[in-house]
XYZ file of C-alpha atoms in Angstrom:
616
model
C -0.017 0.007 0.033
C 1.442 3.379 -1.006
C 1.860 6.422 1.261
C -0.646 8.434 -0.904
C -3.254 5.801 -0.267
C -2.672 6.096 3.466
C -3.033 9.821 3.266
C -6.417 9.529 1.431
C -7.636 7.178 4.130
C -6.527 9.782 6.662
C -8.462 12.549 4.886
C -11.600 10.453 4.902
C -11.221 9.668 8.564
C -10.709 13.308 9.381
C -14.034 14.252 7.711
C -16.085 11.483 9.357
C -14.836 11.832 13.068
C -14.770 14.685 15.380
C -11.400 16.039 16.460
C -11.927 15.423 20.139
C -12.539 11.731 19.504
C -9.462 10.518 17.589
C -6.426 12.567 16.863
C -4.799 12.364 13.356
C -1.461 11.273 14.886
C -3.191 8.228 16.374
C -4.629 7.218 12.948
C -1.288 7.643 11.271
C 0.550 5.586 13.896
C -2.141 2.863 13.747
C -1.969 2.628 9.954
C 1.840 2.385 10.079
C 1.685 -0.274 12.740
C -0.747 -2.353 10.650
C 1.500 -2.007 7.571
C 4.490 -3.315 9.564
C 2.473 -6.336 10.772
C 1.669 -7.306 7.169
C 5.300 -6.791 6.116
C 6.570 -8.935 9.009
C 3.849 -11.587 8.491
C 2.665 -11.222 12.131
C -0.771 -12.297 13.387
C -2.569 -9.350 14.901
C -4.963 -11.741 16.549
C -2.169 -13.540 18.438
C -0.595 -10.346 19.743
C -3.986 -8.936 20.865
C -4.726 -12.033 23.028
C -1.343 -11.996 24.757
C -1.412 -8.318 25.624
C -4.939 -8.570 27.179
C -3.894 -11.294 29.631
C -0.842 -9.346 30.767
C -2.843 -6.239 31.290
C -5.450 -7.980 33.482
C -2.738 -9.691 35.515
C -0.908 -6.374 36.073
C -4.139 -4.589 37.056
C -5.021 -7.389 39.442
C -1.640 -7.148 41.187
C -1.945 -3.358 41.456
C -5.468 -3.722 42.891
C -4.254 -6.229 45.527
C -1.287 -4.125 46.510
C -3.511 -0.975 46.793
C -6.114 -2.773 48.930
C -3.342 -4.150 51.205
C -1.786 -0.697 51.577
C -5.078 0.939 52.401
C -5.867 -1.783 54.980
C -2.404 -1.363 56.581
C -2.668 2.432 56.839
C -6.192 2.222 58.189
C -4.970 -0.145 60.898
C -2.009 2.120 61.735
C -4.088 5.267 61.972
C -6.977 3.774 63.860
C -5.308 1.214 66.105
C -1.581 1.989 66.432
C -1.619 5.795 66.250
C -5.300 6.353 67.030
C -4.673 7.585 70.659
C -1.869 9.848 69.501
C -4.047 11.513 66.914
C -6.910 11.766 69.382
C -4.664 13.412 71.923
C -3.370 15.816 69.289
C -6.870 16.640 68.230
C -7.892 17.418 71.833
C -4.820 19.561 72.269
C -5.729 21.546 69.193
C -9.332 21.767 70.394
C -8.665 22.671 74.059
C -6.213 25.367 75.273
C -5.120 25.479 78.868
C -4.040 28.828 80.316
C -2.730 29.681 83.807
C -4.849 32.114 85.753
C -2.640 34.078 88.116
C -3.478 36.178 91.185
C -0.867 37.759 93.442
C 1.901 36.731 95.859
C 1.406 37.482 99.583
C 2.397 40.868 100.973
C 4.837 41.288 103.903
C 4.098 43.831 106.673
C 6.018 44.940 109.711
C 4.529 44.852 113.256
C 2.737 48.167 112.659
C 1.298 47.001 109.293
C 3.744 49.081 107.263
C 3.910 47.401 103.899
C 7.412 46.310 102.971
C 6.670 44.589 99.677
C 4.448 45.483 96.749
C 3.219 43.618 93.647
C 3.428 45.937 90.664
C 2.837 45.593 86.938
C 5.474 44.440 84.457
C 5.553 42.878 80.981
C 6.183 39.217 80.083
C 6.894 37.782 76.619
C 4.420 34.997 75.919
C 4.635 32.230 73.309
C 1.439 30.715 71.936
C 2.691 27.466 70.373
C -0.357 27.045 68.109
C 0.283 30.368 66.469
C 3.898 29.692 65.522
C 4.565 29.155 61.788
C 4.150 25.542 60.805
C 7.253 25.409 58.541
C 10.544 25.115 60.398
C 12.321 27.835 58.401
C 9.797 30.546 59.230
C 9.546 29.366 62.846
C 13.325 29.454 63.344
C 13.585 32.866 61.705
C 11.093 34.309 64.240
C 12.767 32.544 67.206
C 16.141 33.968 66.131
C 14.658 37.477 65.999
C 13.196 36.975 69.482
C 16.476 35.630 70.783
C 18.302 38.633 69.409
C 15.924 41.028 71.179
C 16.226 39.136 74.479
C 19.998 38.808 74.000
C 20.088 35.029 74.580
C 21.071 32.044 72.396
C 18.361 30.913 69.972
C 19.098 27.242 70.839
C 18.155 27.879 74.463
C 14.992 29.680 73.409
C 14.041 26.783 71.032
C 14.609 24.280 73.875
C 12.493 26.324 76.272
C 9.598 26.377 73.760
C 9.832 22.652 73.116
C 9.907 21.798 76.857
C 6.835 23.898 77.608
C 5.081 22.374 74.638
C 5.727 18.880 75.972
C 4.090 19.881 79.291
C 0.820 20.404 77.410
C 0.668 24.207 77.897
C 0.209 25.919 74.552
C 0.664 29.389 76.057
C 3.637 30.065 78.353
C 6.080 32.743 79.433
C 9.336 33.041 77.560
C 10.787 35.928 79.546
C 9.390 37.751 82.538
C 9.735 41.272 83.968
C 11.159 42.598 80.671
C 13.086 45.885 80.939
C 11.526 48.909 79.274
C 13.888 48.947 76.279
C 13.001 45.400 75.312
C 9.323 46.090 75.786
C 9.545 49.052 73.358
C 11.299 47.024 70.679
C 8.824 44.138 71.017
C 5.831 46.448 70.897
C 7.080 47.831 67.602
C 7.804 44.430 66.046
C 5.253 42.166 67.728
C 2.950 42.044 64.656
C 5.645 40.376 62.550
C 6.594 37.875 65.286
C 3.810 35.305 64.840
C 3.275 33.136 67.928
C 4.567 35.722 70.388
C 2.797 38.443 72.369
C 3.358 40.799 75.299
C 1.374 40.242 78.440
C 1.113 42.444 81.492
C 2.135 40.660 84.657
C 3.253 41.377 88.222
C 6.665 41.939 89.674
C 7.958 42.269 93.230
C 8.887 45.767 94.402
C 10.686 46.281 97.686
C 10.376 49.616 99.499
C 13.609 50.976 100.870
C 15.151 47.867 99.438
C 18.659 48.021 100.868
C 17.182 48.639 104.390
C 15.405 45.250 104.506
C 17.092 43.235 101.730
C 18.928 40.654 103.943
C 15.698 40.172 105.837
C 13.210 40.013 103.015
C 15.399 38.392 100.314
C 14.203 38.268 96.720
C 12.521 36.132 94.073
C 13.792 34.266 91.033
C 12.889 36.350 87.999
C 11.972 33.280 85.967
C 10.150 31.064 88.472
C 8.958 33.750 90.921
C 9.995 31.499 93.766
C 11.753 32.855 96.895
C 15.509 32.586 96.545
C 16.684 34.311 99.775
C 15.470 35.692 103.055
C 11.823 35.491 104.191
C 10.758 35.172 100.544
C 12.561 31.809 100.419
C 11.847 30.557 103.986
C 8.087 31.268 103.740
C 7.759 30.637 99.962
C 5.005 28.026 100.416
C 2.916 30.475 102.423
C 3.588 33.585 100.319
C 3.333 31.980 96.821
C 0.142 32.224 94.828
C -1.476 29.037 93.577
C -2.380 29.621 89.892
C -5.655 28.414 88.478
C -6.389 26.874 85.100
C -8.687 28.286 82.347
C -9.733 25.816 79.657
C -10.659 27.385 76.285
C -12.425 25.278 73.697
C -11.937 26.143 70.012
C -13.477 24.946 66.796
C -11.627 23.781 63.686
C -11.231 27.430 62.588
C -9.669 28.432 65.963
C -12.718 30.335 67.119
C -13.522 30.226 70.838
C -16.583 28.060 71.577
C -16.467 27.981 75.355
C -14.312 28.823 78.388
C -14.325 27.200 81.784
C -12.254 27.787 85.006
C -11.304 24.204 85.908
C -9.135 25.299 88.824
C -9.648 28.670 90.629
C -6.503 30.655 91.545
C -5.571 31.340 95.168
C -3.689 34.385 96.356
C -0.614 33.964 98.547
C -0.946 34.484 102.277
C 0.331 37.775 103.821
C 3.018 37.827 106.503
C 3.035 40.058 109.556
C 6.415 40.401 111.169
C 7.715 41.204 114.631
C 10.013 43.658 112.856
C 9.863 47.390 113.762
C 10.739 49.319 110.602
C 11.476 52.525 112.492
C 13.955 50.694 114.722
C 15.520 49.015 111.749
C 15.984 52.332 109.993
C 17.465 54.061 113.068
C 19.983 51.260 113.727
C 21.006 51.247 110.064
C 21.477 55.046 110.034
C 23.567 55.127 113.224
C 25.639 52.119 112.237
C 26.267 53.433 108.694
C 27.468 56.880 110.121
C 29.802 55.040 112.542
C 31.304 52.912 109.714
C 31.839 56.098 107.632
C 33.496 57.824 110.573
C 36.026 55.081 111.209
C 36.552 54.164 107.528
C 35.242 50.553 107.809
C 32.558 48.812 105.800
C 31.251 45.669 107.578
C 28.867 45.416 110.521
C 25.831 43.584 111.810
C 23.106 44.219 114.409
C 20.336 42.082 115.916
C 17.461 43.361 118.171
C 15.211 40.813 119.931
C 12.285 40.920 122.215
C 13.625 38.754 125.029
C 10.162 37.630 126.124
C 9.031 36.237 122.780
C 12.203 35.889 120.736
C 10.632 38.187 118.189
C 13.171 39.893 115.892
C 12.695 43.640 116.130
C 15.564 44.504 113.797
C 18.157 42.680 111.728
C 20.841 44.683 109.977
C 23.806 43.535 107.864
C 26.105 46.019 106.201
C 26.967 46.369 103.343
C 23.545 45.585 101.975
C 22.141 45.318 98.442
C 19.152 46.406 96.343
C 16.893 43.366 96.052
C 14.930 45.060 93.222
C 17.786 44.265 90.812
C 16.533 40.682 90.575
C 13.225 41.827 89.070
C 14.875 42.327 85.684
C 17.214 40.384 83.490
C 20.904 41.034 84.158
C 23.660 40.553 81.653
C 26.700 38.604 82.748
C 28.667 41.824 82.826
C 26.087 43.546 85.006
C 26.000 40.641 87.445
C 29.806 40.445 87.655
C 29.878 44.171 88.394
C 27.500 43.724 91.306
C 29.473 40.872 92.769
C 32.758 42.830 92.501
C 31.320 46.003 94.046
C 32.622 46.285 97.669
C 29.635 48.497 98.511
C 27.308 45.534 97.841
C 27.105 42.326 99.835
C 24.586 39.417 99.763
C 26.240 37.958 102.882
C 23.991 38.202 105.923
C 26.488 38.795 108.685
C 23.812 38.849 111.379
C 23.064 35.169 111.039
C 25.970 33.736 109.016
C 28.979 35.688 110.262
C 31.265 33.384 112.392
C 33.245 35.656 114.642
C 35.551 35.730 117.624
C 33.413 37.542 120.127
C 36.014 38.785 122.612
C 34.863 39.782 126.085
C 31.150 39.471 125.335
C 31.674 35.781 126.257
C 32.466 36.719 129.796
C 28.919 36.673 131.145
C 28.666 33.050 129.905
C 32.011 32.039 131.470
C 30.995 33.700 134.721
C 27.721 31.692 134.711
C 29.640 28.430 134.061
C 31.943 29.228 136.921
C 29.016 29.643 139.339
C 27.189 26.586 138.043
C 30.303 24.457 138.452
C 31.039 26.011 141.888
C 34.617 26.944 140.980
C 34.503 30.119 143.158
C 31.945 32.260 144.935
C 30.916 35.483 143.156
C 32.368 37.669 145.988
C 35.736 35.969 145.844
C 38.399 38.520 144.831
C 41.351 37.991 142.512
C 44.209 40.456 142.464
C 44.758 41.701 138.903
C 48.219 43.246 138.415
C 47.908 43.513 134.634
C 48.579 39.915 133.629
C 49.623 36.381 134.684
C 52.832 34.476 134.044
C 52.420 30.920 132.913
C 54.790 28.041 133.740
C 56.176 28.018 130.238
C 57.191 31.641 130.604
C 54.302 33.060 128.545
C 52.924 36.288 129.947
C 49.117 36.692 129.406
C 48.489 40.396 129.508
C 45.401 42.235 130.628
C 44.371 45.474 128.992
C 44.879 47.323 132.316
C 45.507 46.800 136.048
C 42.217 46.192 137.902
C 43.447 45.409 141.419
C 41.300 43.296 143.649
C 38.343 42.136 141.568
C 35.238 40.093 142.313
C 32.907 38.608 139.661
C 30.629 41.649 139.246
C 33.543 44.020 138.908
C 35.302 41.615 136.505
C 32.243 41.656 134.242
C 31.790 45.467 134.496
C 35.423 46.328 133.828
C 36.155 43.269 131.580
C 39.087 42.032 133.645
C 41.091 39.480 131.590
C 43.108 38.188 134.539
C 39.944 37.246 136.423
C 38.588 35.237 133.479
C 42.022 33.634 132.733
C 41.946 32.381 136.275
C 38.408 31.004 136.432
C 38.569 29.657 132.906
C 42.046 28.040 132.656
C 43.006 28.052 136.291
C 45.883 29.912 138.076
C 47.530 29.640 141.481
C 45.254 27.844 143.871
C 42.214 28.101 141.615
C 41.755 25.108 139.347
C 39.504 26.770 136.748
C 36.884 25.282 134.505
C 39.073 23.732 131.763
C 38.041 23.463 128.170
C 35.672 20.477 128.573
C 33.489 22.281 131.221
C 33.607 25.530 129.238
C 32.344 23.802 126.205
C 29.651 21.948 128.182
C 28.297 25.176 129.668
C 28.439 27.140 126.381
C 26.396 24.367 124.811
C 23.719 25.067 127.432
C 23.265 28.418 125.621
C 23.112 26.542 122.345
C 26.415 27.893 121.068
C 27.850 25.661 118.401
C 24.451 25.054 116.816
C 21.940 27.021 114.844
C 19.381 29.079 116.737
C 16.541 28.112 114.346
C 15.752 31.646 113.194
C 13.242 31.657 110.335
C 15.797 32.612 107.728
C 17.802 30.395 105.376
C 21.644 30.226 105.347
C 22.136 30.451 109.138
C 25.587 29.304 110.358
C 26.138 27.260 113.540
C 29.377 28.750 114.851
C 32.019 26.516 116.437
C 33.086 25.386 119.896
C 36.617 23.925 120.013
C 37.985 21.292 122.359
C 41.150 19.219 122.837
C 39.971 16.332 120.747
C 39.079 18.571 117.799
C 42.520 20.133 117.822
C 44.329 16.851 117.972
C 42.192 15.392 115.136
C 42.150 18.530 112.947
C 45.416 20.211 113.604
C 47.415 17.220 114.871
C 48.387 19.330 117.919
C 47.922 19.071 121.679
C 45.596 21.396 123.535
C 47.685 23.760 125.649
C 46.620 25.863 128.701
C 47.007 28.937 126.610
C 44.219 27.673 124.333
C 41.870 27.541 127.301
C 42.848 31.034 128.433
C 42.125 32.306 124.950
C 38.626 30.790 124.836
C 37.954 32.186 128.355
C 38.093 35.728 126.880
C 36.434 34.925 123.520
C 39.618 34.419 121.500
C 41.333 31.407 119.938
C 39.442 28.894 117.857
C 35.938 29.895 119.111
C 33.392 31.108 116.513
C 29.985 32.673 117.360
C 27.331 34.416 115.214
C 25.659 37.668 116.258
C 22.265 35.998 116.467
C 23.670 33.276 118.767
C 25.121 35.779 121.193
C 21.895 37.780 121.196
C 19.807 34.752 122.052
C 22.228 33.743 124.801
C 22.229 37.211 126.424
C 18.411 37.232 126.101
C 18.375 34.490 128.797
C 19.850 37.009 131.329
C 17.203 39.497 130.315
C 14.152 37.310 130.631
C 15.099 35.314 133.713
C 16.665 32.241 132.216
C 14.771 31.231 129.063
C 16.463 30.525 125.828
C 14.054 31.624 123.101
C 14.093 30.663 119.430
C 14.386 33.865 117.385
C 11.330 34.465 115.279
C 10.864 37.060 112.509
C 7.344 36.238 111.255
C 4.519 36.607 113.751
C 1.473 35.472 111.706
C 0.094 34.611 108.272
C -3.227 36.177 107.308
C -5.414 36.094 104.199
C -6.425 39.088 101.972
C -9.057 40.083 104.515
C -6.593 39.851 107.421
C -8.221 36.739 108.812
C -5.667 34.757 110.819
C -4.455 31.642 108.985
C -1.530 30.677 111.077
C 0.203 32.119 114.168
C 3.875 31.466 114.688
C 4.080 30.786 118.347
C 7.024 31.728 120.535
C 9.180 28.739 121.228
C 11.207 28.283 124.401
C 14.199 26.187 123.586
C 15.376 25.840 127.226
C 14.457 27.163 130.618
C 15.595 26.714 134.233
C 19.014 25.565 132.981
C 20.752 28.271 135.059
C 20.117 28.843 138.750
C 18.246 32.169 139.279
C 20.816 33.434 141.813
C 23.631 32.851 139.354
C 21.732 34.698 136.615
C 21.242 37.611 138.976
C 24.977 37.909 139.729
C 25.747 38.186 136.047
C 22.922 40.671 135.501
C 24.331 42.867 138.281
C 27.791 42.709 136.736
C 26.411 43.769 133.337
C 24.510 46.598 134.981
C 27.684 47.826 136.659
C 29.321 47.960 133.231
C 26.902 50.834 132.576
C 26.648 52.484 135.983
C 30.280 52.288 137.170
C 32.642 55.041 136.061
C 35.166 52.290 135.300
C 32.602 50.174 133.425
C 33.306 49.532 129.746
C 29.762 50.615 128.730
C 29.606 53.669 130.998
C 28.563 55.926 128.103
C 25.130 54.189 128.142
C 24.529 55.433 131.676
C 23.485 58.854 130.266
C 20.641 57.433 128.213
C 17.084 57.999 129.490
C 16.487 54.259 129.926
C 18.289 51.914 132.320
C 20.304 49.154 130.699
C 22.885 46.340 131.288
C 25.631 45.611 128.831
C 28.814 43.831 127.940
C 31.420 45.037 125.469
C 34.066 43.112 123.661
C 37.131 43.634 121.466
C 38.334 40.594 119.531
C 41.662 40.329 117.829
C 41.672 39.376 114.175
C 44.157 37.817 111.828
C 45.011 41.369 110.701
C 47.554 42.965 112.990
C 46.143 46.119 114.676
C 42.483 45.438 113.617
C 39.745 44.333 115.933
C 36.112 43.256 115.900
C 34.181 45.570 118.216
C 31.161 44.223 120.032
C 28.458 45.315 122.395
C 25.424 43.415 123.689
C 22.875 45.220 125.825
C 19.388 44.761 127.227
C 16.938 47.405 128.458
C 15.137 48.558 130.484
C 17.156 46.769 133.153
C 14.174 46.263 135.496
C 11.868 44.843 132.828
C 13.738 44.227 129.609
C 11.902 44.792 126.336
C 14.819 44.558 124.003
C 18.232 42.825 123.620
C 20.554 44.460 121.096
C 23.860 43.116 119.793
C 26.193 44.989 117.479
C 29.459 43.949 115.847
C 31.709 46.138 113.704
C 34.423 44.316 111.789
C 38.095 45.117 111.391
C 38.184 48.375 113.378
C 41.706 49.907 113.392
C 41.525 50.637 117.151
C 40.811 48.744 120.398
C 38.419 51.523 121.466
C 34.855 50.274 121.812
C 33.235 52.271 119.038
C 30.095 50.137 119.342
C 29.244 52.147 122.473
């Protein structure tokens, strides 16, 4: 058959059939194929049968595979991953949000508010509103990280961890500083998944005045990290509620339900007298400035209840700085600033206490019946030991009984009753330690503040085990006047002297008086706790009280300057040597009024370049 004949057939077909039914190219190819079959002597019938079987077989295999695949995926989705998809669906449908109220307020004894809850801004992440593609999501997270000045990896991890907890809305950064708030407000529309939310922050009035007492909160967790904020965190902290929001498939809110109501934190009322705290701080600060020294501490207690009326530690710090994010450089600058200290010397400072230990040594002597209080010892300015060591007194006191020894702080007298001299055997270190332990020295007082230290009482066994040295008589003489290896905190000494003020009771110091709700209904009262009583004979206590009173009333008394105050008092001063040559820790402990004491006050000033009792 010629090509012209094929073309004519093509023309006829083109006229008879619509274009959308058979294309010309198909007809040409079909005609050529038939021509080749004739030329090659092939049976079209045989080829047609073979291709039909193959096609059906192939289609059958595809059908079976498809059915099997659909059955497998249906099983996987409904049985294996059904719960996971259901959970995910519920998460997308229900949104849980925290409902916050406020942390408890702290008041002094006169209901002066010491802490306020004020407004601040938090950066919030809503996980559902973040871009779904990783590239866009990471771009936004990097922008946020740049504004917050923190690594994007840490921010990503924080988002993922909160998402795993089931909360779709959570805080990324709290108490933002004003500069970051301004930047975020300008750019927040382009930062999908993030928003600014007003929240509360902790503000401390006269912050440096109460900082060691009140402490501060963690910026991120809002938990107490120091001071009363830490000790009473469970009472002060709010208990957030939960709001459940139901959304439809388009994200529209269908319903909202409070499934857990929020509870405000309880308020604290303290024994603290803010006016007294301020006065002590002002006088102490002026004294430090006058003598060119920086470190001091003061404690004032009510001897009848153990209530803390004032607690001062200098230098102090501004506890408001923890309400904002600090850079590493800023924080390092704070730590290196000598005018700032987070160390609470009043409860954590382990000191040599010098002659303020003498009322306790005198009490031990009377309890152990070493000598009678009227027995007189002749002080000629020192004693000469068998090994040739001369233990010097600060002056010649002459014939001295116990009351005079306390009033004038006669070292020779206390060397003799403590370590023994001449015909007087003395207490010895074991009896000294036993009697000091009666006043709870060497252990924590239990004040309601964290980070209290326990001080230290040495003995011969400790020295042999620790220093591999024998205990010498000179060691006992040193302890007898508050020197040597002895360590005592200001709060410990204040509690001990309180026993002479209140008639022989050792009270646990207490800062918080009660916890109340928002309407000032009493929730919990912190009762005074007597640690010990009747552990010292009343007549022995009275001897020591009279000696401390003479320290104020006698012209030779070491606290004679207090005699000109309008209130009667009893006191004991002390000057403790330090490791720095020519520098001393100056002490005074006093209770007043003498007839019916309402206050016990102890002050220590560190590293004073003179032996003069500047604490007076």
